[in-house]
PDB file of C-alpha atoms in Angstrom:
ATOM      1  CA  MET A   1      44.692 -15.015 -37.995  1.00  0.00           C
ATOM      2  CA  ALA A   2      41.967 -13.844 -35.692  1.00  0.00           C
ATOM      3  CA  ASP A   3      39.258 -11.977 -36.910  1.00  0.00           C
ATOM      4  CA  ALA A   4      38.930  -8.375 -36.421  1.00  0.00           C
ATOM      5  CA  VAL A   5      36.121  -6.825 -33.301  1.00  0.00           C
ATOM      6  CA  ASP A   6      34.311  -4.932 -34.025  1.00  0.00           C
ATOM      7  CA  THR A   7      33.586  -1.895 -31.271  1.00  0.00           C
ATOM      8  CA  THR A   8      30.087   0.071 -32.958  1.00  0.00           C
ATOM      9  CA  THR A   9      27.274   0.126 -30.643  1.00  0.00           C
ATOM     10  CA  THR A  10      24.829  -2.238 -32.454  1.00  0.00           C
ATOM     11  CA  ALA A  11      20.360  -1.207 -31.668  1.00  0.00           C
ATOM     12  CA  ALA A  12      20.221  -4.112 -28.859  1.00  0.00           C
ATOM     13  CA  THR A  13      22.288  -1.945 -26.572  1.00  0.00           C
ATOM     14  CA  PRO A  14      19.642  -0.143 -24.460  1.00  0.00           C
ATOM     15  CA  GLU A  15      20.679   3.714 -24.773  1.00  0.00           C
ATOM     16  CA  LYS A  16      20.832   5.761 -21.511  1.00  0.00           C
ATOM     17  CA  ALA A  17      18.473   8.846 -21.173  1.00  0.00           C
ATOM     18  CA  VAL A  18      19.038  11.910 -21.894  1.00  0.00           C
ATOM     19  CA  TYR A  19      18.616  14.211 -18.033  1.00  0.00           C
ATOM     20  CA  GLU A  20      15.838  16.720 -18.188  1.00  0.00           C
ATOM     21  CA  PRO A  21      16.721  19.413 -15.227  1.00  0.00           C
ATOM     22  CA  LYS A  22      14.209  19.975 -13.611  1.00  0.00           C
ATOM     23  CA  PRO A  23      13.625  24.351 -12.356  1.00  0.00           C
ATOM     24  CA  SER A  24      14.205  24.504  -8.919  1.00  0.00           C
ATOM     25  CA  LEU A  25      11.500  27.376  -7.791  1.00  0.00           C
ATOM     26  CA  GLN A  26       9.720  26.652 -10.097  1.00  0.00           C
ATOM     27  CA  TYR A  27       8.787  23.760  -8.286  1.00  0.00           C
ATOM     28  CA  ALA A  28       9.456  24.440  -4.614  1.00  0.00           C
ATOM     29  CA  SER A  29       7.068  27.458  -5.442  1.00  0.00           C
ATOM     30  CA  ALA A  30       4.292  25.411  -7.246  1.00  0.00           C
ATOM     31  CA  VAL A  31       4.841  22.357  -3.984  1.00  0.00           C
ATOM     32  CA  GLY A  32       4.631  24.576  -1.117  1.00  0.00           C
ATOM     33  CA  ILE A  33       1.642  26.275  -2.464  1.00  0.00           C
ATOM     34  CA  GLN A  34       0.111  22.667  -2.745  1.00  0.00           C
ATOM     35  CA  ALA A  35       1.620  21.427   0.611  1.00  0.00           C
ATOM     36  CA  ALA A  36       0.410  25.510   2.331  1.00  0.00           C
ATOM     37  CA  GLY A  37      -3.575  23.957   0.334  1.00  0.00           C
ATOM     38  CA  VAL A  38      -3.130  21.026   3.069  1.00  0.00           C
ATOM     39  CA  GLY A  39      -1.950  22.714   5.890  1.00  0.00           C
ATOM     40  CA  ALA A  40      -4.808  25.164   5.981  1.00  0.00           C
ATOM     41  CA  LEU A  41      -6.673  21.864   5.890  1.00  0.00           C
ATOM     42  CA  VAL A  42      -4.770  20.986   8.858  1.00  0.00           C
ATOM     43  CA  SER A  43      -5.431  24.544  10.507  1.00  0.00           C
ATOM     44  CA  ALA A  44      -8.891  24.571  10.136  1.00  0.00           C
ATOM     45  CA  VAL A  45     -10.059  20.956  11.758  1.00  0.00           C
ATOM     46  CA  GLN A  46      -7.607  21.842  14.991  1.00  0.00           C
ATOM     47  CA  ASN A  47      -9.229  25.396  15.238  1.00  0.00           C
ATOM     48  CA  ALA A  48     -12.944  23.864  14.737  1.00  0.00           C
ATOM     49  CA  LEU A  49     -11.824  20.628  17.401  1.00  0.00           C
ATOM     50  CA  GLY A  50     -10.059  22.933  19.753  1.00  0.00           C
ATOM     51  CA  THR A  51     -12.026  24.572  22.480  1.00  0.00           C
ATOM     52  CA  HIS A  52     -11.690  28.546  22.646  1.00  0.00           C
ATOM     53  CA  SER A  53     -13.349  31.533  22.542  1.00  0.00           C
ATOM     54  CA  SER A  54     -11.375  33.158  19.309  1.00  0.00           C
ATOM     55  CA  GLY A  55     -13.511  31.940  16.748  1.00  0.00           C
ATOM     56  CA  ALA A  56     -13.424  31.416  13.228  1.00  0.00           C
ATOM     57  CA  ALA A  57     -10.492  33.715  13.361  1.00  0.00           C
ATOM     58  CA  GLY A  58      -8.765  30.464  15.883  1.00  0.00           C
ATOM     59  CA  PHE A  59      -7.877  28.989  11.791  1.00  0.00           C
ATOM     60  CA  PHE A  60      -5.462  32.364  11.539  1.00  0.00           C
ATOM     61  CA  THR A  61      -4.009  33.051  15.180  1.00  0.00           C
ATOM     62  CA  ARG A  62      -4.437  29.934  16.977  1.00  0.00           C
ATOM     63  CA  THR A  63      -3.444  27.432  14.723  1.00  0.00           C
ATOM     64  CA  GLY A  64      -2.251  28.851  11.100  1.00  0.00           C
ATOM     65  CA  GLY A  65       1.590  28.675  12.207  1.00  0.00           C
ATOM     66  CA  THR A  66       0.389  25.572  10.529  1.00  0.00           C
ATOM     67  CA  ILE A  67      -0.167  26.310   7.545  1.00  0.00           C
ATOM     68  CA  GLY A  68       3.774  28.105   7.244  1.00  0.00           C
ATOM     69  CA  PHE A  69       5.459  24.852   8.946  1.00  0.00           C
ATOM     70  CA  PHE A  70       3.340  22.841   6.008  1.00  0.00           C
ATOM     71  CA  ALA A  71       4.060  25.262   3.026  1.00  0.00           C
ATOM     72  CA  ALA A  72       7.446  25.060   4.343  1.00  0.00           C
ATOM     73  CA  MET A  73       7.915  21.413   4.480  1.00  0.00           C
ATOM     74  CA  GLY A  74       6.853  21.449   0.887  1.00  0.00           C
ATOM     75  CA  ALA A  75       8.695  23.596  -0.694  1.00  0.00           C
ATOM     76  CA  THR A  76      12.124  22.077   1.294  1.00  0.00           C
ATOM     77  CA  PHE A  77      11.505  18.604   0.207  1.00  0.00           C
ATOM     78  CA  ALA A  78      10.676  20.211  -3.577  1.00  0.00           C
ATOM     79  CA  LEU A  79      13.603  22.244  -3.502  1.00  0.00           C
ATOM     80  CA  THR A  80      15.877  19.998  -1.881  1.00  0.00           C
ATOM     81  CA  GLU A  81      15.153  16.921  -4.214  1.00  0.00           C
ATOM     82  CA  SER A  82      14.689  19.381  -7.984  1.00  0.00           C
ATOM     83  CA  VAL A  83      18.370  20.868  -6.837  1.00  0.00           C
ATOM     84  CA  VAL A  84      19.656  17.505  -5.900  1.00  0.00           C
ATOM     85  CA  ALA A  85      19.168  16.171  -8.512  1.00  0.00           C
ATOM     86  CA  ASN A  86      19.920  19.004 -11.323  1.00  0.00           C
ATOM     87  CA  GLN A  87      23.385  17.988  -9.801  1.00  0.00           C
ATOM     88  CA  ARG A  88      23.678  15.056 -10.060  1.00  0.00           C
ATOM     89  CA  GLN A  89      21.816  14.865 -13.171  1.00  0.00           C
ATOM     90  CA  THR A  90      19.866  11.281 -12.435  1.00  0.00           C
ATOM     91  CA  ASP A  91      16.044  11.172 -11.674  1.00  0.00           C
ATOM     92  CA  ASP A  92      16.459   8.564  -9.276  1.00  0.00           C
ATOM     93  CA  ALA A  93      15.120   7.870  -5.532  1.00  0.00           C
ATOM     94  CA  LEU A  94      17.990   9.005  -3.492  1.00  0.00           C
ATOM     95  CA  ASN A  95      16.504  12.467  -4.586  1.00  0.00           C
ATOM     96  CA  GLY A  96      13.739  11.970  -3.154  1.00  0.00           C
ATOM     97  CA  ALA A  97      15.356  10.626   0.106  1.00  0.00           C
ATOM     98  CA  ALA A  98      17.581  13.390   0.282  1.00  0.00           C
ATOM     99  CA  GLY A  99      14.266  16.289  -0.202  1.00  0.00           C
ATOM    100  CA  GLY A 100      12.878  13.805   2.447  1.00  0.00           C
ATOM    101  CA  CYS A 101      15.872  14.320   5.044  1.00  0.00           C
ATOM    102  CA  ALA A 102      15.573  18.122   4.541  1.00  0.00           C
ATOM    103  CA  ALA A 103      11.665  18.030   5.415  1.00  0.00           C
ATOM    104  CA  GLY A 104      12.246  15.531   8.129  1.00  0.00           C
ATOM    105  CA  PHE A 105      14.762  17.874   9.028  1.00  0.00           C
ATOM    106  CA  LEU A 106      12.912  21.051   9.098  1.00  0.00           C
ATOM    107  CA  ALA A 107      10.102  19.041  11.208  1.00  0.00           C
ATOM    108  CA  GLY A 108      13.095  18.084  13.504  1.00  0.00           C
ATOM    109  CA  ILE A 109      14.002  21.970  14.458  1.00  0.00           C
ATOM    110  CA  ARG A 110      10.782  23.030  14.564  1.00  0.00           C
ATOM    111  CA  ALA A 111      10.772  20.761  17.615  1.00  0.00           C
ATOM    112  CA  ARG A 112      13.798  22.416  19.160  1.00  0.00           C
ATOM    113  CA  SER A 113      15.121  18.961  19.025  1.00  0.00           C
ATOM    114  CA  LEU A 114      18.074  17.878  17.233  1.00  0.00           C
ATOM    115  CA  PRO A 115      18.024  14.048  18.178  1.00  0.00           C
ATOM    116  CA  VAL A 116      14.502  14.276  16.975  1.00  0.00           C
ATOM    117  CA  ALA A 117      14.947  16.287  13.680  1.00  0.00           C
ATOM    118  CA  VAL A 118      18.038  13.492  12.885  1.00  0.00           C
ATOM    119  CA  ALA A 119      15.079  10.957  13.328  1.00  0.00           C
ATOM    120  CA  SER A 120      13.027  12.615  11.424  1.00  0.00           C
ATOM    121  CA  CYS A 121      15.493  13.293   8.751  1.00  0.00           C
ATOM    122  CA  ALA A 122      16.017   9.157   8.024  1.00  0.00           C
ATOM    123  CA  VAL A 123      12.338   8.330   9.067  1.00  0.00           C
ATOM    124  CA  LEU A 124      11.198  10.416   6.189  1.00  0.00           C
ATOM    125  CA  GLY A 125      14.200   9.740   3.664  1.00  0.00           C
ATOM    126  CA  THR A 126      13.559   6.662   3.917  1.00  0.00           C
ATOM    127  CA  ALA A 127       9.860   6.812   3.006  1.00  0.00           C
ATOM    128  CA  ILE A 128      10.085   8.948   0.743  1.00  0.00           C
ATOM    129  CA  GLY A 129      13.670   7.112  -1.124  1.00  0.00           C
ATOM    130  CA  THR A 130      10.946   3.627  -0.384  1.00  0.00           C
ATOM    131  CA  LEU A 131       8.279   5.173  -2.244  1.00  0.00           C
ATOM    132  CA  ASP A 132      10.299   6.549  -5.312  1.00  0.00           C
ATOM    133  CA  TYR A 133      12.437   3.327  -5.188  1.00  0.00           C
ATOM    134  CA  ASN A 134       9.170   1.030  -6.286  1.00  0.00           C
ATOM    135  CA  GLY A 135       7.742   3.629  -8.806  1.00  0.00           C
ATOM    136  CA  LYS A 136       6.295   6.580  -6.541  1.00  0.00           C
ATOM    137  CA  ASN A 137       3.245   4.148  -6.500  1.00  0.00           C
ATOM    138  CA  LEU A 138       2.239   2.509  -3.518  1.00  0.00           C
ATOM    139  CA  VAL A 139       0.051  -0.366  -4.802  1.00  0.00           C
ATOM    140  CA  PRO A 140       2.124  -2.641  -7.670  1.00  0.00           C
ATOM    141  CA  THR A 141       1.567  -1.298 -11.749  1.00  0.00           C
ATOM    142  CA  ASN A 142      -0.920  -3.999 -12.740  1.00  0.00           C
ATOM    143  CA  THR A 143      -1.239  -3.572 -16.811  1.00  0.00           C
ATOM    144  CA  GLU A 144      -3.570  -6.290 -16.762  1.00  0.00           C
ATOM    145  CA  SER A 145      -6.859  -5.208 -18.797  1.00  0.00           C
ATOM    146  CA  ILE A 146     -10.453  -5.308 -18.088  1.00  0.00           C
ATOM    147  CA  GLU A 147     -10.963  -7.823 -20.543  1.00  0.00           C
ATOM    148  CA  GLU A 148      -8.207 -10.751 -19.199  1.00  0.00           C
ATOM    149  CA  ARG A 149      -9.247  -9.545 -15.077  1.00  0.00           C
ATOM    150  CA  ARG A 150     -12.523 -10.502 -16.312  1.00  0.00           C
ATOM    151  CA  LYS A 151     -11.716 -13.916 -18.370  1.00  0.00           C
ATOM    152  CA  ARG A 152      -9.778 -14.836 -15.248  1.00  0.00           C
ATOM    153  CA  PHE A 153     -12.469 -14.185 -12.744  1.00  0.00           C
ATOM    154  CA  PHE A 154     -15.221 -15.884 -13.924  1.00  0.00           C
ATOM    155  CA  LYS A 155     -15.177 -20.045 -15.032  1.00  0.00           C
ATOM    156  CA  GLN A 156     -13.507 -21.162 -18.064  1.00  0.00           C
ATOM    157  CA  PRO A 157     -16.360 -23.841 -19.850  1.00  0.00           C
ATOM    158  CA  ARG A 158     -14.954 -27.593 -19.380  1.00  0.00           C
ATOM    159  CA  PRO A 159     -13.813 -28.251 -23.290  1.00  0.00           C
ATOM    160  CA  THR A 160     -16.162 -31.372 -24.568  1.00  0.00           C
ATOM    161  CA  ASN A 161     -15.755 -34.517 -25.103  1.00  0.00           C
ATOM    162  CA  SER A 162     -17.613 -35.016 -28.151  1.00  0.00           C
ATOM    163  CA  PRO A 163     -15.658 -35.303 -31.400  1.00  0.00           C
ATOM    164  CA  GLU A 164     -15.600 -32.934 -33.582  1.00  0.00           C
ATOM    165  CA  PRO A 165     -18.468 -34.673 -37.148  1.00  0.00           C
ATOM    166  CA  VAL A 166     -16.582 -35.360 -40.056  1.00  0.00           C
ATOM    167  CA  PRO A 167     -17.425 -33.746 -43.521  1.00  0.00           C
ATOM    168  CA  ASP A 168     -18.798 -36.920 -46.382  1.00  0.00           C
ATOM    169  CA  ALA A 169     -16.268 -37.240 -49.005  1.00  0.00           C
ATOM    170  CA  GLU A 170     -18.056 -36.126 -51.947  1.00  0.00           C
TER     171      GLU A 170
END
């Protein structure tokens, strides 16, 4: 007779992690504010390098739209990424790719060109999706400790060929 097959799961089988939903509006507003800070820095540089008679007020009057544009791109990216993640109930590179595509499309719409919008969607979506796929890190992660790296870097002493003294038998 055939033996009964055990269908219970064992401890060796990996369990799928439970997805925790992301707070979309909170995440989008936080990233939007951070992106607005970057936009303010870019606006200040644009204002400083431009020739105009506006003075320091040009930070808001001439190049202030940069601040809002950066904030809109950041918020759009974060909102799209979190909504896609919550809808799919997974946290993977596809969420970042969708967010990058939405932010890139917004950049193309600002340029008032649909081909630029589609191309920006493809470029930013691919770039952010690839970055997320690689573990959200530009540099490969090295788990080697400082001591291991030091031992590998410096020359190792050569083993001596001299025989060890044999203890006298008493």
